PDB file of C-alpha atoms and ligand atoms in Angstrom:
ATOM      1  CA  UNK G   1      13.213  68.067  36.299  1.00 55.00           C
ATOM      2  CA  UNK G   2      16.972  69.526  35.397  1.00 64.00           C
ATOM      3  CA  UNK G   3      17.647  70.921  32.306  1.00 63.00           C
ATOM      4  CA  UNK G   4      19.706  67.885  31.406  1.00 79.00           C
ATOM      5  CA  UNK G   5      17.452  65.476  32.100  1.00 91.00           C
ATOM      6  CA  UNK G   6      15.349  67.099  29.349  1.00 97.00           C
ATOM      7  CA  UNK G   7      17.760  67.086  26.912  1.00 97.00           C
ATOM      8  CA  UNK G   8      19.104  64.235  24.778  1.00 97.00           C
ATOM      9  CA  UNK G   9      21.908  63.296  21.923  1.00 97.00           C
ATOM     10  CA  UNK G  10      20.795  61.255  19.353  1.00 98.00           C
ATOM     11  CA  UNK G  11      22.524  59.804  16.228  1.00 97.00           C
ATOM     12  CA  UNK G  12      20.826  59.008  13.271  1.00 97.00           C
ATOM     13  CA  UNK G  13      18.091  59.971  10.478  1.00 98.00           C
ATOM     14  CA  UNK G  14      15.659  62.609  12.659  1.00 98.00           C
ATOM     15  CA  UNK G  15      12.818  61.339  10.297  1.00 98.00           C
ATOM     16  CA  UNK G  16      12.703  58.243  12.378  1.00 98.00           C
ATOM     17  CA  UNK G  17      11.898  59.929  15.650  1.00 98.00           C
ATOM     18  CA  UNK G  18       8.151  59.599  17.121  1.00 98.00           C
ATOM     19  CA  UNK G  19       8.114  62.883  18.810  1.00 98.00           C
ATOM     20  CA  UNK G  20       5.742  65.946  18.788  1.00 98.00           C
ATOM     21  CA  UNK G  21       7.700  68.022  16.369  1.00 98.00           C
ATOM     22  CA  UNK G  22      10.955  67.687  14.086  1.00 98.00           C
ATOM     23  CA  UNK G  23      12.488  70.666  13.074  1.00 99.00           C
ATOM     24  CA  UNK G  24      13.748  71.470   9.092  1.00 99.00           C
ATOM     25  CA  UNK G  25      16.948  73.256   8.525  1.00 98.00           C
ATOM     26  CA  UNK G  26      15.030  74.458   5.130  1.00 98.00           C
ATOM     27  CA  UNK G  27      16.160  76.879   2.703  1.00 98.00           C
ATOM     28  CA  UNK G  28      13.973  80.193   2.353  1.00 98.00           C
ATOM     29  CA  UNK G  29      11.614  78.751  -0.485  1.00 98.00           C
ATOM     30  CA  UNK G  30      10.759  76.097   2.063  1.00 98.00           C
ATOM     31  CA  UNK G  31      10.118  74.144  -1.626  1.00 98.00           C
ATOM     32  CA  UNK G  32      12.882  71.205  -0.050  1.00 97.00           C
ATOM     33  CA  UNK G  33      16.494  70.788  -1.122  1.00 97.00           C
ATOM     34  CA  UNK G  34      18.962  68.673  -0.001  1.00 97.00           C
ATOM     35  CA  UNK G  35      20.333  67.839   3.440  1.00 98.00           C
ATOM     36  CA  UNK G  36      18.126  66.952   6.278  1.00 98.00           C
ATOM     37  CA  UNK G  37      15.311  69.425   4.146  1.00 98.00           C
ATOM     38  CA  UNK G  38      15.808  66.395   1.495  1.00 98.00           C
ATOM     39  CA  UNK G  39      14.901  63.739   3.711  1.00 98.00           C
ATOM     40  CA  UNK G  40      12.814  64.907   5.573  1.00 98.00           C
ATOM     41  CA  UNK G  41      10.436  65.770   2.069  1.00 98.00           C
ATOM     42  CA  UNK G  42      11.284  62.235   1.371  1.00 98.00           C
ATOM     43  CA  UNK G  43       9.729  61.037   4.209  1.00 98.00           C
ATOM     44  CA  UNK G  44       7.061  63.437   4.538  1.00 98.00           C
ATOM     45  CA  UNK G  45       5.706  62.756   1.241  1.00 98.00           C
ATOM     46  CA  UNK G  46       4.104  65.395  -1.442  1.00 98.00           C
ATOM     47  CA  UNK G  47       1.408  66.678   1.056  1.00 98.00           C
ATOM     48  CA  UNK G  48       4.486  68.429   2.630  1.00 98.00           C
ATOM     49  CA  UNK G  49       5.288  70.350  -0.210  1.00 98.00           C
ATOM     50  CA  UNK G  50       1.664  71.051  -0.797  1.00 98.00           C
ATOM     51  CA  UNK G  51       1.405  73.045   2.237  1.00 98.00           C
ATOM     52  CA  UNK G  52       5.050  74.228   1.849  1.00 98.00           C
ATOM     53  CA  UNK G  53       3.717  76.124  -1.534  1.00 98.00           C
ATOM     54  CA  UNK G  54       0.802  78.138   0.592  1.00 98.00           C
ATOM     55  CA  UNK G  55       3.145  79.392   3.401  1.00 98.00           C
ATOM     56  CA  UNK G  56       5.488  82.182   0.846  1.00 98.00           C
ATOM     57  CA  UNK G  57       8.699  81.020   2.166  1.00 98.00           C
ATOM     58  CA  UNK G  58      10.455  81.712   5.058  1.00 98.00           C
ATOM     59  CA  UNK G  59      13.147  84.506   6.051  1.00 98.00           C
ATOM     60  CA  UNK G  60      16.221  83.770   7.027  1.00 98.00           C
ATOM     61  CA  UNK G  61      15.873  83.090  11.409  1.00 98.00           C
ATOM     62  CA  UNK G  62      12.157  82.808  11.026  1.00 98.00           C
ATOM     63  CA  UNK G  63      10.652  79.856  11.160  1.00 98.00           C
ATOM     64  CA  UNK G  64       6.792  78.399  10.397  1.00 98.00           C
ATOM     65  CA  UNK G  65       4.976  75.026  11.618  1.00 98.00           C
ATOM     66  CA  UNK G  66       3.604  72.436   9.147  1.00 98.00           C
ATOM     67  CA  UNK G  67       1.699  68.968   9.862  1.00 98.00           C
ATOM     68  CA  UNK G  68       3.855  65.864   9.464  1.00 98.00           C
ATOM     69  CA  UNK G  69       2.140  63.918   6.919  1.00 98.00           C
ATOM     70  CA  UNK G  70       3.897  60.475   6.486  1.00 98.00           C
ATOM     71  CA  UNK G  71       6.349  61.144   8.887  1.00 98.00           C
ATOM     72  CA  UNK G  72       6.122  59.728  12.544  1.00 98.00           C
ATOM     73  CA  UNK G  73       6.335  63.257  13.803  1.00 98.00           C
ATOM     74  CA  UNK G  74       3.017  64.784  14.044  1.00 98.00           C
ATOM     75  CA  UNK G  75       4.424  68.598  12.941  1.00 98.00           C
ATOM     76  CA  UNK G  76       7.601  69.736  11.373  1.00 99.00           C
ATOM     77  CA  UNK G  77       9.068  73.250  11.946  1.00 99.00           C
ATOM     78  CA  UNK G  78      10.779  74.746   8.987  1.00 98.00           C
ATOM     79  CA  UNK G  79      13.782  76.974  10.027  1.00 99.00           C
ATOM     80  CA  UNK G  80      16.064  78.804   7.945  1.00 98.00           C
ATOM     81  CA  UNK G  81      19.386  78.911   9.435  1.00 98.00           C
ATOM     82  CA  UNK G  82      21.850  81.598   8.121  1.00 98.00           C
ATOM     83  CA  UNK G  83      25.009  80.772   5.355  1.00 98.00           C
ATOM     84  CA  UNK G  84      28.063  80.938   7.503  1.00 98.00           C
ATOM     85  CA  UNK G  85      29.840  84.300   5.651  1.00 98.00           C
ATOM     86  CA  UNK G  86      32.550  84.502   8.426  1.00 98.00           C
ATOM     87  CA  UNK G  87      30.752  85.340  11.148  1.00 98.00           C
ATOM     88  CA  UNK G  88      30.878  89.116  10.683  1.00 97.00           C
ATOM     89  CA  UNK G  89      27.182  89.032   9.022  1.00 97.00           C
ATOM     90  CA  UNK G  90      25.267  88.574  12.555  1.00 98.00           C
ATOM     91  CA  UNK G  91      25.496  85.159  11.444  1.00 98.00           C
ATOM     92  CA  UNK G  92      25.262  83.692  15.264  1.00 98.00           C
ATOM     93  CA  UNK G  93      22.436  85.960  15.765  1.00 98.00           C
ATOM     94  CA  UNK G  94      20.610  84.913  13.375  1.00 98.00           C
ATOM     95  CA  UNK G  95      21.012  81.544  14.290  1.00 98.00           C
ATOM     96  CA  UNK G  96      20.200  82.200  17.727  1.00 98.00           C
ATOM     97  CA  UNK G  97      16.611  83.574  16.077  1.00 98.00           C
ATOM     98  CA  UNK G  98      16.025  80.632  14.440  1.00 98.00           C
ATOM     99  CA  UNK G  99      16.107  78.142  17.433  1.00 98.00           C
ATOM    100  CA  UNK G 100      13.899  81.477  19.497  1.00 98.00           C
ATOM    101  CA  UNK G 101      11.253  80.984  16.865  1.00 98.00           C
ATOM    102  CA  UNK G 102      11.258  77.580  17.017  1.00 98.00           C
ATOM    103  CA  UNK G 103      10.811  77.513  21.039  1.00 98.00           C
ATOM    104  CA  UNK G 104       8.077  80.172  20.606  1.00 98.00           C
ATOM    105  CA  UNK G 105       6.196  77.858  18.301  1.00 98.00           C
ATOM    106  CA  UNK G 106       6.615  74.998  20.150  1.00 98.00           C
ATOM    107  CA  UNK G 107       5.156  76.635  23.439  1.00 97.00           C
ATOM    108  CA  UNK G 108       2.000  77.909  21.024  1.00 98.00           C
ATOM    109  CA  UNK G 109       1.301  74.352  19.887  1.00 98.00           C
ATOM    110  CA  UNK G 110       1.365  72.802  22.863  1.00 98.00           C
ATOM    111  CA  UNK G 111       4.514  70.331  21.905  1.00 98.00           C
ATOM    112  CA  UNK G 112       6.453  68.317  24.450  1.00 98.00           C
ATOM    113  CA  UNK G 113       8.883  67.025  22.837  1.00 98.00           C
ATOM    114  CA  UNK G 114      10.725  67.800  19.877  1.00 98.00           C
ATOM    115  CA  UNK G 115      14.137  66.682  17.612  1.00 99.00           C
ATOM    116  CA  UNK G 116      16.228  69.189  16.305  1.00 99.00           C
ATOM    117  CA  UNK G 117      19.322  68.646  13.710  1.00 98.00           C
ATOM    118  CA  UNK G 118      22.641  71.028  13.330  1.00 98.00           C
ATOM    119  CA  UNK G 119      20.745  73.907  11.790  1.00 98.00           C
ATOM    120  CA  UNK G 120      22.980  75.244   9.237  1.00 98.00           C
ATOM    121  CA  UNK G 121      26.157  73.162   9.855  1.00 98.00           C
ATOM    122  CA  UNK G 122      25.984  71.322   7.025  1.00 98.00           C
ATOM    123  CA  UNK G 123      25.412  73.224   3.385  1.00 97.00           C
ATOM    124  CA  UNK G 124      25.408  76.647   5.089  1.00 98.00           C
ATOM    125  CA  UNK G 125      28.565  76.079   6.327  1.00 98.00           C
ATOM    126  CA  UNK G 126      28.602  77.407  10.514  1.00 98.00           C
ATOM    127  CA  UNK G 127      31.089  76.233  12.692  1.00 98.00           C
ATOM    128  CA  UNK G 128      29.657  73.205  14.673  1.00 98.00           C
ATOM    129  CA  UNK G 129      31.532  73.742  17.713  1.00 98.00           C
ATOM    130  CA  UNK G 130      29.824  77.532  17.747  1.00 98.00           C
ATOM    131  CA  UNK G 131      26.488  76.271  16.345  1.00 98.00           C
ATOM    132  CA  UNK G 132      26.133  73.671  19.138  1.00 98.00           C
ATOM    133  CA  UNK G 133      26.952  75.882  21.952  1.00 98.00           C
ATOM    134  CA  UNK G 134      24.170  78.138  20.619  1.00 98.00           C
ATOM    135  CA  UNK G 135      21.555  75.931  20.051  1.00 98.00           C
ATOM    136  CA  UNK G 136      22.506  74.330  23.958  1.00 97.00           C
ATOM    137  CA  UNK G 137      22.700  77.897  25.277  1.00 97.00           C
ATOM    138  CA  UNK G 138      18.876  78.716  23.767  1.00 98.00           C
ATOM    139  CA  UNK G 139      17.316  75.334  24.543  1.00 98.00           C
ATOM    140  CA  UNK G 140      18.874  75.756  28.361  1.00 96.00           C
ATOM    141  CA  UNK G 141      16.838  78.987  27.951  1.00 96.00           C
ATOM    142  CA  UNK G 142      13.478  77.850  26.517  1.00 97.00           C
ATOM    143  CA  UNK G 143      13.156  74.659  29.000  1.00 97.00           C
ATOM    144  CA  UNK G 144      13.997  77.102  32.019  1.00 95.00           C
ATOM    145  CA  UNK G 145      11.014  79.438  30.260  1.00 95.00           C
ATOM    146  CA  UNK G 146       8.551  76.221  30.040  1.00 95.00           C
ATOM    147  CA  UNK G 147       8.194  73.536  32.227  1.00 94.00           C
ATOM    148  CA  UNK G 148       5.328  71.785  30.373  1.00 95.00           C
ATOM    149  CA  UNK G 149       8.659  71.125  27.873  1.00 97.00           C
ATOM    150  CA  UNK G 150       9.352  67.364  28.432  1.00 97.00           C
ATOM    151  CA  UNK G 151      12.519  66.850  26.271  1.00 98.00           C
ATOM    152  CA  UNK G 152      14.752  68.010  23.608  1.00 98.00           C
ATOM    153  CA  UNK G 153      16.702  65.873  21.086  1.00 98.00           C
ATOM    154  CA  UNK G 154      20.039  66.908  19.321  1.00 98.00           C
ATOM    155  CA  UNK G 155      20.212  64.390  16.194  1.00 98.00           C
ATOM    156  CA  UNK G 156      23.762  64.058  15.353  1.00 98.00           C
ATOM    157  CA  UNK G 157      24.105  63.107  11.767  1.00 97.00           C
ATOM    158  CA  UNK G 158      27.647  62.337  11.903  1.00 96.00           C
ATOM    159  CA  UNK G 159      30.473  62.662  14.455  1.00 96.00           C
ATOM    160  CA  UNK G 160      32.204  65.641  14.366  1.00 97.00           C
ATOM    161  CA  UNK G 161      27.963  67.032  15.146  1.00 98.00           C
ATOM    162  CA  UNK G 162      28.255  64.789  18.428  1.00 97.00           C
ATOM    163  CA  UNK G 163      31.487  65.534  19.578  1.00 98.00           C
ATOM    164  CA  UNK G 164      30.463  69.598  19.562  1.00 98.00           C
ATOM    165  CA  UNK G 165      27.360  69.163  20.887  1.00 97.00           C
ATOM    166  CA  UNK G 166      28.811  66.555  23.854  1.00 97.00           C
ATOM    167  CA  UNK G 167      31.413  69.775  24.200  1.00 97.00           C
ATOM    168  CA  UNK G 168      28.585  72.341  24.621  1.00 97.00           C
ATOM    169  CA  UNK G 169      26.757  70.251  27.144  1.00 96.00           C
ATOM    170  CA  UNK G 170      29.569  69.621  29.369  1.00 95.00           C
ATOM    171  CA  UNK G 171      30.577  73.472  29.145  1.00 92.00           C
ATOM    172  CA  UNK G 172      26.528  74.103  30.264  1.00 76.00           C
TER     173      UNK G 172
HETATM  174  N1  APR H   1      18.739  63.554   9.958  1.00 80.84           N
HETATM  175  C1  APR H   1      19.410  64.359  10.825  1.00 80.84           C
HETATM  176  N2  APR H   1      20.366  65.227  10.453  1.00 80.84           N
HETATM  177  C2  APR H   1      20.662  65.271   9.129  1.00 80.84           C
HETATM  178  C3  APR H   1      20.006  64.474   8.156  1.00 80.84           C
HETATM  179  C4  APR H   1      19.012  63.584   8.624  1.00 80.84           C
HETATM  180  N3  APR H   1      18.332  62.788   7.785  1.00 80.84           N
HETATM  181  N4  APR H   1      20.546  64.767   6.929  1.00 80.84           N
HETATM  182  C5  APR H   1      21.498  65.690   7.130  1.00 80.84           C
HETATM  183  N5  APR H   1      21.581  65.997   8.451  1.00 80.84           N
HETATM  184  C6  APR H   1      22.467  66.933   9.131  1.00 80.84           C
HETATM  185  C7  APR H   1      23.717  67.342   8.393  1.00 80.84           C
HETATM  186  O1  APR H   1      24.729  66.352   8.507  1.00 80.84           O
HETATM  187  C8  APR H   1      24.077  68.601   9.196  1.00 80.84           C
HETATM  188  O2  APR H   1      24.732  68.228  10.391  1.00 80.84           O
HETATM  189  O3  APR H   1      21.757  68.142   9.317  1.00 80.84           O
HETATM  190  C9  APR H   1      22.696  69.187   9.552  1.00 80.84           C
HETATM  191  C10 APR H   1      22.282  70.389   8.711  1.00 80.84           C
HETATM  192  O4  APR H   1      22.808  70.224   7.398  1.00 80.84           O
HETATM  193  P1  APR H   1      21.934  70.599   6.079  1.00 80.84           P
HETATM  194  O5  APR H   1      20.821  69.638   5.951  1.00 80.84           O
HETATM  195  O6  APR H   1      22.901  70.738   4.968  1.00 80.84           O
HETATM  196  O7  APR H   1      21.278  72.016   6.432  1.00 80.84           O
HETATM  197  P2  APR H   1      21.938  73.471   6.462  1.00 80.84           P
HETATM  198  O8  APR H   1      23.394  73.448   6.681  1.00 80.84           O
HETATM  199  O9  APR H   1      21.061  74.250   7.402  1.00 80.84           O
HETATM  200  O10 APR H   1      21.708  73.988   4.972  1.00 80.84           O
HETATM  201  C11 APR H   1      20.379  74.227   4.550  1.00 80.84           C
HETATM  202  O11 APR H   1      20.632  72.795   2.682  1.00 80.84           O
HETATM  203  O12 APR H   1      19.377  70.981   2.187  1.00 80.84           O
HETATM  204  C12 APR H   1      19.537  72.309   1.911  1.00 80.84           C
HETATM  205  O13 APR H   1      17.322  73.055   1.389  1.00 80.84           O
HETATM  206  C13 APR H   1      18.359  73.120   2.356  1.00 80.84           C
HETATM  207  O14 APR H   1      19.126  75.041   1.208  1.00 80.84           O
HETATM  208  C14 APR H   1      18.986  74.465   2.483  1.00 80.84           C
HETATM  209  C15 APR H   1      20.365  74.142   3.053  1.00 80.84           C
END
């Protein structure tokens, strides 16, 4: 299939999509926080926090694999995406990391599917119009790299989120 059948927008809560995997724009504790992290802890229920407490956190543009727990999502990734400083702190390459780890877990686990949200473009503060075009620009990448990848969802939380990632796929 083309890489844009495999990829799709979505707006709305990413705790309410049955796929393989969600992935959580977390914060280096991976102990929750607020955002999408919030929500999806919410959702998830304690358990999630359980496990959370035995993985040590999580460097910045490394990322680690829990179960889902009450969520419809049968694993969550936990990413931590960079704090937008400017962009002279290798922020976009760290960013680009994040969404490289996640790809390489998802291809270890098997997963076929999987929801992503605009790692870092809320709290942390990166540009969505340069966030988007990375995350299209590595997920053009990791389908091209594995076929048994069925589909990719962008959850858009709010509309300036769609509008750059709409952008980024048309510029693909
Ligand atoms: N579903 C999908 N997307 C969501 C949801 C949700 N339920 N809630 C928020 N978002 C969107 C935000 O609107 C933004 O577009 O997720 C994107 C990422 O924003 P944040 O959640 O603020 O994440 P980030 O910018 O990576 O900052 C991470 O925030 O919540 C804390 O613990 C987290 O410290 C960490 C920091």
């Amino acid at each position: 299939m083309r890489n844009d059948d495999r990829i799709d927008l979505y707006e709305g809560d990413i705790t309410s999509l049955d796929v393989d995997v969600i992935i959580n724009a977390a914060n280096n504790s991976l102990l929750g926080g607020g955002g999408v992290d919030g929500a999806i802890h919410r959702m998830a229920g304690p358990e999630l926090l359980a496990e959370c407490r035995t993985l040590g956190g999580c460097v910045t543009g490394e990322a680690k694999i829990t179960k889902g727990y009450n969520l419809k999502a049968r694993y969550i990734i936990h990413t931590v995406g960079p704090v937008w400083r400017g962009g002279e702190n290798r922020e976009s390459e760290r960013l680009k990391n994040c969404y490289k780890r996640c790809f390489e877990l998802i291809k270890k686990n098997n997963l076929k599917n999987a929801a992503f949200p605009a790692i870092s473009t809320g709290v942390y503060g990166f540009p969505k119009n340069l966030a988007a075009r990375i995350a299209v620009q590595e997920t053009q990448q990791a389908l091209d790299g594995n076929p048994e990848l069925e589909k990719i969802i962008f959850t858009c939380f709010n509309p300036e989120s769609k509008k750059a990632y709409e952008v980024a796929l048309s510029q693909n």
